[in-house]
Amino acid sequence: MRFSTKAIHVGQDPEPETGSVTVPVFLASTYRQSEPGKEGKYVYSRTANPTRTALEECLASLEEGKYGLAFSSGMAATTTVLMLLRKGDHVIAGDDIYGGTYRLFEKVLRNYGLQFTYVDPQDPSNVEKAVRKNTRLVWIETPTNPLMRIIDIKRISKISRKAHALLVVDNTFMSPYLQNPLSHGADIVVHSTTKYLGGHSDLIGGAAITNDTKIHEPLSFLQNAVGAVPGPLDCYLVLRGVKTLAVRMERHCQNAKAIGEYLLKQSKVERVLFPGLPDHPQRDIVRRQMRGSGGMLSFQLSGGFNSCKKFLKQLRVFTVAESLGGVESLIEHPASMTHASIPRERRVELGVSDNLVRASVGIEDVEDLVSDLERGFRQL
Ligand SMILES: *Cc1c(COP(=O)(O)O)cnc(C)c1O
């Protein structure tokens, strides 16, 4: 089966009792046992729930994985994956990862005795140089947020394999429609299903997918033991979103490309950061590991924070908000919003400058998006 067929059918056979073509929302917390201790497939909904199982099977197949686990948020998925480690273990992470992931690593997991080193994985030798005897996990995102840098998954996977460390790729920005990290050597793929997979900005959820039984078994144990599981209604909403993922992603890609090209022609735009531009410095890796350039792009406006504020204030179709991946276009100013918790000096050093704007290009009519941006540029 191919992608769209899997998205609509895997784990989602018509329900046998009634023939319902949509997966029922099983709200039950507990399940009858025919005799004490004689358990059926389902016992208690933290451990397993039929609506969640449908989602987990579907997400696994979309990521070319064998095993999927759903969580109550992207951060819950990340936390549970990190619990595979023990006190004293070392993690190498990209220096341009999701702010919440960085916060979890630094403000929470460090207190539990895990060690973290941040490097720029655009040059894989930086990862190699950071390997220690106790390195057990490498964490990357590609493209990165908000700088849209591309990391070579295959090359990083060779380094992590040699170090006997797990490679985890947060694939939220691409969605499984555009990139399958497991096929390029990753051990675990993590998603915030809040974003493209859900796709409608109406839920919070996460997932972790792997091909390796030796990873799945302890991770599945942790899913139940830690208990950061999603409710059945949220699972249903993600499944409903996933059915249209392919058509949505096609339109996200098309619209973002058109906007990227439009921005390149604006005199007030200093730089456009978007993997879909023909002169992208990492276009060879883009071609190798991505099937499209996605719906996320960033750009720098001349005139600093003030001109960003003036620009954003004019917009009527783009909504100024954090988050991404929904059908509606969102736009934000990383330095004062998503990345505000990073000290300014460090932020600027990373390249998240005060004049950077990040857009999650939605699936509206692109003409309306362009005229909205034009309204903004007229004010500058
Ligand atoms: C949003 C996001 C997360 C966190 O997911 P939540 O569902 O908000 O917990 C992790 N990684 C990336 C890349 C994200 O965009």
CSV table of C-alpha atoms and ligand atoms in Angstrom, one decimal:
chain,number,residue,atom,x,y,z
A,1,MET,CA,0.0,0.0,0.0
A,2,ARG,CA,1.1,3.5,-0.7
A,3,PHE,CA,1.1,6.6,1.6
A,4,SER,CA,-2.5,8.0,1.2
A,5,THR,CA,-4.1,4.5,1.2
A,6,LYS,CA,-2.2,3.6,4.4
A,7,ALA,CA,-3.2,7.0,6.0
A,8,ILE,CA,-6.8,6.2,5.4
A,9,HIS,CA,-6.9,2.4,6.0
A,10,VAL,CA,-4.1,1.1,8.2
A,11,GLY,CA,-5.4,0.2,11.7
A,12,GLN,CA,-8.8,1.4,10.6
A,13,ASP,CA,-10.7,-1.6,9.3
A,14,PRO,CA,-14.5,-1.2,9.6
A,15,GLU,CA,-15.5,-2.1,13.2
A,16,PRO,CA,-16.7,-5.8,13.1
A,17,GLU,CA,-19.8,-5.4,15.3
A,18,THR,CA,-21.5,-2.5,13.5
A,19,GLY,CA,-19.5,-2.1,10.3
A,20,SER,CA,-18.7,1.5,11.3
A,21,VAL,CA,-16.3,2.8,8.7
A,22,THR,CA,-14.7,5.3,11.1
A,23,VAL,CA,-12.8,4.1,14.1
A,24,PRO,CA,-15.0,4.3,17.2
A,25,VAL,CA,-13.9,6.5,20.1
A,26,PHE,CA,-13.6,3.9,22.9
A,27,LEU,CA,-14.0,5.9,26.1
A,28,ALA,CA,-13.8,2.9,28.4
A,29,SER,CA,-11.1,3.0,31.1
A,30,THR,CA,-11.4,-0.7,31.9
A,31,TYR,CA,-12.4,-3.9,30.2
A,32,ARG,CA,-14.3,-7.1,31.3
A,33,GLN,CA,-12.2,-10.2,32.0
A,34,SER,CA,-14.0,-13.5,31.3
A,35,GLU,CA,-12.5,-15.0,34.4
A,36,PRO,CA,-10.3,-13.3,37.1
A,37,GLY,CA,-6.8,-12.9,35.6
A,38,LYS,CA,-8.0,-14.0,32.2
A,39,GLU,CA,-7.3,-10.9,30.2
A,40,GLY,CA,-8.4,-10.1,26.7
A,41,LYS,CA,-6.5,-7.8,24.3
A,42,TYR,CA,-7.5,-4.8,26.4
A,43,VAL,CA,-7.4,-4.6,30.2
A,44,TYR,CA,-7.0,-0.9,31.2
A,45,SER,CA,-6.8,2.1,28.9
A,46,ARG,CA,-3.5,3.5,30.1
A,47,THR,CA,-1.9,0.2,29.0
A,48,ALA,CA,-3.9,0.0,25.7
A,49,ASN,CA,-7.0,1.4,24.2
A,50,PRO,CA,-8.5,0.4,20.8
A,51,THR,CA,-8.8,4.0,19.4
A,52,ARG,CA,-5.1,4.5,20.4
A,53,THR,CA,-4.1,1.2,18.9
A,54,ALA,CA,-5.6,2.3,15.5
A,55,LEU,CA,-3.6,5.5,15.6
A,56,GLU,CA,-0.4,3.8,16.7
A,57,GLU,CA,-0.6,1.2,13.9
A,58,CYS,CA,-1.4,3.9,11.3
A,59,LEU,CA,1.5,6.2,12.4
A,60,ALA,CA,3.9,3.3,12.4
A,61,SER,CA,3.1,2.4,8.8
A,62,LEU,CA,3.4,6.0,7.6
A,63,GLU,CA,6.9,6.3,9.1
A,64,GLU,CA,7.9,2.9,7.5
A,65,GLY,CA,8.2,1.6,11.1
A,66,LYS,CA,7.0,-1.6,12.8
A,67,TYR,CA,5.9,-0.1,16.1
A,68,GLY,CA,4.1,3.2,17.0
A,69,LEU,CA,3.3,4.6,20.4
A,70,ALA,CA,1.1,7.6,21.0
A,71,PHE,CA,1.6,10.1,23.8
A,72,SER,CA,-0.3,13.0,25.3
A,73,SER,CA,2.0,15.6,23.7
A,74,GLY,CA,5.2,15.9,21.7
A,75,MET,CA,7.0,16.6,25.0
A,76,ALA,CA,5.5,13.5,26.6
A,77,ALA,CA,6.8,11.4,23.8
A,78,THR,CA,10.3,13.1,24.2
A,79,THR,CA,10.3,12.6,27.9
A,80,THR,CA,9.4,9.0,27.7
A,81,VAL,CA,12.1,8.3,25.0
A,82,LEU,CA,14.7,10.0,27.3
A,83,MET,CA,13.6,7.6,30.1
A,84,LEU,CA,15.3,4.8,28.2
A,85,LEU,CA,18.5,6.3,29.6
A,86,ARG,CA,20.0,6.0,33.0
A,87,LYS,CA,21.7,8.4,35.4
A,88,GLY,CA,25.2,9.3,34.1
A,89,ASP,CA,24.3,8.7,30.4
A,90,HIS,CA,25.3,11.4,27.9
A,91,VAL,CA,23.2,12.9,25.1
A,92,ILE,CA,24.4,14.8,22.1
A,93,ALA,CA,21.7,17.2,20.7
A,94,GLY,CA,21.5,19.7,17.9
A,95,ASP,CA,22.1,23.3,19.0
A,96,ASP,CA,19.0,24.5,17.1
A,97,ILE,CA,16.3,22.1,18.5
A,98,TYR,CA,12.7,22.9,19.6
A,99,GLY,CA,12.9,25.2,22.7
A,100,GLY,CA,10.7,23.0,24.8
A,101,THR,CA,13.0,20.0,24.2
A,102,TYR,CA,16.0,22.2,25.2
A,103,ARG,CA,14.1,23.3,28.3
A,104,LEU,CA,13.3,19.6,29.2
A,105,PHE,CA,16.9,18.6,28.8
A,106,GLU,CA,18.4,21.5,30.7
A,107,LYS,CA,15.9,22.3,33.4
A,108,VAL,CA,14.5,18.9,34.1
A,109,LEU,CA,16.6,15.9,33.0
A,110,ARG,CA,19.9,17.4,34.0
A,111,ASN,CA,18.6,17.1,37.6
A,112,TYR,CA,18.2,13.4,37.1
A,113,GLY,CA,21.9,13.0,36.2
A,114,LEU,CA,21.7,13.0,32.4
A,115,GLN,CA,24.4,14.9,30.6
A,116,PHE,CA,23.9,17.0,27.5
A,117,THR,CA,26.2,18.5,24.8
A,118,TYR,CA,24.9,20.7,22.1
A,119,VAL,CA,26.6,20.9,18.7
A,120,ASP,CA,25.8,22.1,15.2
A,121,PRO,CA,25.1,18.8,13.4
A,122,GLN,CA,25.2,20.5,9.9
A,123,ASP,CA,28.8,19.4,10.1
A,124,PRO,CA,28.5,15.7,11.2
A,125,SER,CA,32.1,15.7,12.5
A,126,ASN,CA,30.9,18.0,15.3
A,127,VAL,CA,28.8,15.1,16.5
A,128,GLU,CA,31.7,12.7,16.1
A,129,LYS,CA,33.9,14.9,18.2
A,130,ALA,CA,31.3,15.2,21.0
A,131,VAL,CA,31.1,11.4,21.5
A,132,ARG,CA,32.1,10.2,24.9
A,133,LYS,CA,32.3,6.8,26.4
A,134,ASN,CA,28.9,7.2,28.1
A,135,THR,CA,27.1,8.7,25.0
A,136,ARG,CA,23.9,6.8,24.6
A,137,LEU,CA,21.7,9.0,22.5
A,138,VAL,CA,21.9,11.6,19.7
A,139,TRP,CA,18.9,13.9,19.2
A,140,ILE,CA,18.4,15.9,16.0
A,141,GLU,CA,15.7,17.8,14.1
A,142,THR,CA,15.8,18.5,10.4
A,143,PRO,CA,14.9,21.0,9.1
A,144,THR,CA,15.8,22.9,12.3
A,145,ASN,CA,13.6,25.5,13.9
A,146,PRO,CA,13.5,28.4,13.0
A,147,LEU,CA,16.7,28.5,10.8
A,148,MET,CA,15.6,25.7,8.5
A,149,ARG,CA,19.0,24.1,8.4
A,150,ILE,CA,19.2,20.6,7.0
A,151,ILE,CA,20.9,17.8,8.9
A,152,ASP,CA,22.2,14.7,7.0
A,153,ILE,CA,20.3,11.9,8.8
A,154,LYS,CA,22.3,9.1,7.2
A,155,ARG,CA,25.7,10.5,8.1
A,156,ILE,CA,24.7,11.2,11.7
A,157,SER,CA,23.3,7.7,11.9
A,158,LYS,CA,26.6,6.2,11.0
A,159,ILE,CA,28.3,8.1,13.7
A,160,SER,CA,25.7,7.2,16.4
A,161,ARG,CA,25.8,3.5,15.4
A,162,LYS,CA,29.6,3.5,15.7
A,163,ALA,CA,29.2,5.1,19.2
A,164,HIS,CA,26.5,2.5,20.2
A,165,ALA,CA,24.1,5.4,20.7
A,166,LEU,CA,20.5,5.7,19.6
A,167,LEU,CA,19.7,8.2,16.9
A,168,VAL,CA,16.4,10.0,17.5
A,169,VAL,CA,14.9,12.3,14.9
A,170,ASP,CA,12.1,14.8,15.7
A,171,ASN,CA,10.3,14.7,12.4
A,172,THR,CA,7.5,17.2,13.3
A,173,PHE,CA,8.5,19.8,10.7
A,174,MET,CA,8.4,17.4,7.7
A,175,SER,CA,5.7,14.9,8.7
A,176,PRO,CA,6.0,11.3,7.4
A,177,TYR,CA,4.7,12.4,4.1
A,178,LEU,CA,7.9,14.3,3.3
A,179,GLN,CA,10.6,12.5,5.2
A,180,ASN,CA,11.0,9.0,6.8
A,181,PRO,CA,14.1,9.2,9.1
A,182,LEU,CA,13.9,5.4,9.9
A,183,SER,CA,14.7,4.7,6.3
A,184,HIS,CA,17.8,6.8,6.6
A,185,GLY,CA,19.2,5.1,9.6
A,186,ALA,CA,17.4,6.7,12.6
A,187,ASP,CA,16.4,4.4,15.5
A,188,ILE,CA,13.4,6.3,16.8
A,189,VAL,CA,11.2,9.0,15.1
A,190,VAL,CA,9.4,11.4,17.4
A,191,HIS,CA,6.5,13.6,16.4
A,192,SER,CA,4.4,16.4,17.9
A,193,THR,CA,1.1,15.2,16.4
A,194,THR,CA,-0.2,18.6,17.5
A,195,LYS,CA,1.3,20.0,14.2
A,196,TYR,CA,1.0,18.6,10.7
A,197,LEU,CA,-0.3,15.1,11.7
A,198,GLY,CA,-3.3,16.5,13.5
A,199,GLY,CA,-3.3,19.4,11.1
A,200,HIS,CA,-6.2,21.5,12.4
A,201,SER,CA,-4.8,23.2,15.5
A,202,ASP,CA,-7.3,21.5,17.7
A,203,LEU,CA,-5.4,19.0,19.8
A,204,ILE,CA,-2.1,18.3,21.6
A,205,GLY,CA,-0.4,14.9,21.0
A,206,GLY,CA,2.8,13.1,20.4
A,207,ALA,CA,4.2,9.9,19.0
A,208,ALA,CA,7.3,7.7,18.9
A,209,ILE,CA,8.0,5.1,16.2
A,210,THR,CA,10.7,2.5,15.8
A,211,ASN,CA,11.5,-0.6,13.8
A,212,ASP,CA,13.5,-2.3,16.6
A,213,THR,CA,11.9,-4.7,19.0
A,214,LYS,CA,14.7,-4.1,21.5
A,215,ILE,CA,13.7,-0.4,21.6
A,216,HIS,CA,10.0,-0.9,21.3
A,217,GLU,CA,9.7,-3.3,24.3
A,218,PRO,CA,11.2,-1.0,26.9
A,219,LEU,CA,9.6,2.1,25.4
A,220,SER,CA,6.2,0.4,25.4
A,221,PHE,CA,6.8,-0.6,29.1
A,222,LEU,CA,7.6,3.1,29.8
A,223,GLN,CA,4.5,4.4,28.0
A,224,ASN,CA,2.4,2.4,30.5
A,225,ALA,CA,4.7,2.8,33.5
A,226,VAL,CA,5.1,6.6,33.1
A,227,GLY,CA,1.5,7.0,31.8
A,228,ALA,CA,1.7,10.1,29.5
A,229,VAL,CA,-0.9,8.6,27.2
A,230,PRO,CA,-3.4,10.5,25.0
A,231,GLY,CA,-7.2,10.2,25.5
A,232,PRO,CA,-9.2,8.4,22.9
A,233,LEU,CA,-10.9,11.5,21.6
A,234,ASP,CA,-7.5,13.1,20.8
A,235,CYS,CA,-6.4,9.8,19.2
A,236,TYR,CA,-9.5,10.0,17.0
A,237,LEU,CA,-8.8,13.6,16.0
A,238,VAL,CA,-5.2,12.8,15.0
A,239,LEU,CA,-6.5,9.8,12.9
A,240,ARG,CA,-9.0,12.1,11.3
A,241,GLY,CA,-6.3,14.6,10.5
A,242,VAL,CA,-3.9,12.0,9.1
A,243,LYS,CA,-6.5,10.9,6.5
A,244,THR,CA,-5.9,14.2,4.6
A,245,LEU,CA,-2.2,14.5,5.4
A,246,ALA,CA,-1.0,13.9,1.9
A,247,VAL,CA,-3.3,16.4,0.2
A,248,ARG,CA,-2.6,19.0,2.9
A,249,MET,CA,1.2,18.6,2.7
A,250,GLU,CA,1.1,19.0,-1.1
A,251,ARG,CA,-0.7,22.3,-0.7
A,252,HIS,CA,1.5,23.4,2.2
A,253,CYS,CA,4.6,22.8,0.0
A,254,GLN,CA,3.1,24.5,-3.0
A,255,ASN,CA,2.0,27.6,-1.1
A,256,ALA,CA,5.3,27.9,0.9
A,257,LYS,CA,7.3,27.7,-2.3
A,258,ALA,CA,5.2,30.5,-3.9
A,259,ILE,CA,5.6,32.6,-0.8
A,260,GLY,CA,9.4,31.9,-0.6
A,261,GLU,CA,9.8,33.1,-4.2
A,262,TYR,CA,7.6,36.2,-3.5
A,263,LEU,CA,9.7,37.1,-0.4
A,264,LEU,CA,13.0,36.8,-2.4
A,265,LYS,CA,11.8,39.6,-4.6
A,266,GLN,CA,11.0,42.0,-1.7
A,267,SER,CA,13.5,44.8,-1.2
A,268,LYS,CA,12.8,44.8,2.6
A,269,VAL,CA,13.7,41.1,2.9
A,270,GLU,CA,17.3,40.5,3.7
A,271,ARG,CA,17.3,36.8,3.6
A,272,VAL,CA,14.9,33.9,3.0
A,273,LEU,CA,15.5,30.6,4.9
A,274,PHE,CA,13.6,27.9,3.0
A,275,PRO,CA,14.8,24.4,1.9
A,276,GLY,CA,12.7,24.8,-1.3
A,277,LEU,CA,14.8,27.5,-2.9
A,278,PRO,CA,16.9,26.4,-5.9
A,279,ASP,CA,20.1,27.9,-4.5
A,280,HIS,CA,19.7,26.3,-1.0
A,281,PRO,CA,23.3,25.5,0.1
A,282,GLN,CA,22.2,22.0,1.2
A,283,ARG,CA,20.1,21.1,-1.8
A,284,ASP,CA,21.8,17.7,-2.3
A,285,ILE,CA,20.8,16.5,1.2
A,286,VAL,CA,17.3,18.0,0.6
A,287,ARG,CA,17.0,15.9,-2.6
A,288,ARG,CA,18.3,12.8,-0.9
A,289,GLN,CA,16.2,12.7,2.3
A,290,MET,CA,13.1,14.9,1.7
A,291,ARG,CA,10.3,14.4,-0.8
A,292,GLY,CA,9.3,18.1,-0.6
A,293,SER,CA,10.4,21.3,1.1
A,294,GLY,CA,7.4,21.6,3.6
A,295,GLY,CA,5.3,24.5,4.7
A,296,MET,CA,7.7,26.2,7.1
A,297,LEU,CA,9.9,29.2,6.2
A,298,SER,CA,11.7,32.0,7.9
A,299,PHE,CA,12.9,35.4,6.6
A,300,GLN,CA,14.8,38.4,7.9
A,301,LEU,CA,13.4,41.9,7.5
A,302,SER,CA,15.6,45.0,7.3
A,303,GLY,CA,14.9,47.4,10.2
A,304,GLY,CA,15.1,44.9,13.1
A,305,PHE,CA,12.4,44.1,15.7
A,306,ASN,CA,10.5,47.4,15.0
A,307,SER,CA,9.9,46.7,11.4
A,308,CYS,CA,8.9,43.1,12.3
A,309,LYS,CA,6.3,44.5,14.7
A,310,LYS,CA,4.9,47.0,12.1
A,311,PHE,CA,4.8,44.2,9.5
A,312,LEU,CA,3.0,41.6,11.6
A,313,LYS,CA,0.5,44.2,12.8
A,314,GLN,CA,-0.9,44.7,9.3
A,315,LEU,CA,-1.6,41.0,8.6
A,316,ARG,CA,-5.2,39.8,8.5
A,317,VAL,CA,-5.0,36.3,6.9
A,318,PHE,CA,-1.8,35.2,8.7
A,319,THR,CA,-2.5,35.0,12.4
A,320,VAL,CA,0.3,36.0,14.8
A,321,ALA,CA,0.6,32.9,17.0
A,322,GLU,CA,3.1,30.2,18.1
A,323,SER,CA,2.7,26.6,16.8
A,324,LEU,CA,2.6,25.4,13.2
A,325,GLY,CA,1.3,22.8,10.9
A,326,GLY,CA,-2.4,23.7,10.8
A,327,VAL,CA,-4.5,24.4,7.8
A,328,GLU,CA,-4.4,28.2,8.7
A,329,SER,CA,-1.3,30.3,8.1
A,330,LEU,CA,0.5,31.4,11.3
A,331,ILE,CA,3.4,33.8,11.6
A,332,GLU,CA,5.6,34.7,14.6
A,333,HIS,CA,8.6,36.5,15.8
A,334,PRO,CA,11.0,33.9,17.3
A,335,ALA,CA,13.1,36.3,19.3
A,336,SER,CA,10.1,37.6,21.3
A,337,MET,CA,7.8,34.5,21.1
A,338,THR,CA,9.0,30.8,20.6
A,339,HIS,CA,12.6,31.5,21.3
A,340,ALA,CA,12.3,34.2,23.9
A,341,SER,CA,13.5,32.0,26.7
A,342,ILE,CA,17.0,31.7,25.2
A,343,PRO,CA,19.3,34.4,26.5
A,344,ARG,CA,19.7,37.1,23.8
A,345,GLU,CA,23.5,36.6,23.4
A,346,ARG,CA,23.1,32.9,22.9
A,347,ARG,CA,20.1,33.4,20.6
A,348,VAL,CA,22.0,35.8,18.3
A,349,GLU,CA,25.0,33.5,18.3
A,350,LEU,CA,22.7,30.7,17.0
A,351,GLY,CA,21.4,33.0,14.3
A,352,VAL,CA,18.0,33.7,15.7
A,353,SER,CA,18.3,37.4,15.1
A,354,ASP,CA,15.9,40.1,16.2
A,355,ASN,CA,14.7,40.7,12.6
A,356,LEU,CA,13.8,37.0,12.0
A,357,VAL,CA,10.2,36.1,11.2
A,358,ARG,CA,8.9,32.5,11.0
A,359,ALA,CA,5.8,31.5,9.0
A,360,SER,CA,3.8,28.3,9.0
A,361,VAL,CA,2.2,28.6,5.5
A,362,GLY,CA,-1.3,27.2,5.6
A,363,ILE,CA,-3.5,25.8,2.8
A,364,GLU,CA,-5.5,28.9,2.0
A,365,ASP,CA,-5.6,30.4,-1.5
A,366,VAL,CA,-2.0,31.6,-2.1
A,367,GLU,CA,-3.2,34.8,-3.7
A,368,ASP,CA,-4.8,35.9,-0.4
A,369,LEU,CA,-1.6,35.0,1.5
A,370,VAL,CA,0.5,37.1,-0.9
A,371,SER,CA,-1.8,40.1,-0.8
A,372,ASP,CA,-1.8,39.9,3.0
A,373,LEU,CA,2.0,40.0,3.0
A,374,GLU,CA,1.9,42.9,0.6
A,375,ARG,CA,-0.3,44.8,3.1
A,376,GLY,CA,2.6,44.3,5.6
A,377,PHE,CA,5.4,45.4,3.2
A,378,ARG,CA,3.5,48.6,2.3
A,379,GLN,CA,3.9,49.7,5.9
A,380,LEU,CA,7.7,49.4,5.9
B,1,LIG,C1,5.7,21.6,19.0
B,1,LIG,C2,6.9,20.8,18.9
B,1,LIG,C3,7.3,19.9,19.9
B,1,LIG,C4,6.5,19.7,21.2
B,1,LIG,O1,5.3,19.2,21.0
B,1,LIG,P1,4.0,19.5,21.9
B,1,LIG,O2,2.9,18.7,21.2
B,1,LIG,O3,3.8,20.9,21.9
B,1,LIG,O4,4.3,18.9,23.3
B,1,LIG,C5,8.4,19.2,19.7
B,1,LIG,N1,9.2,19.3,18.6
B,1,LIG,C6,8.9,20.2,17.6
B,1,LIG,C7,9.7,20.3,16.4
B,1,LIG,C8,7.7,21.0,17.7
B,1,LIG,O5,7.4,21.8,16.8
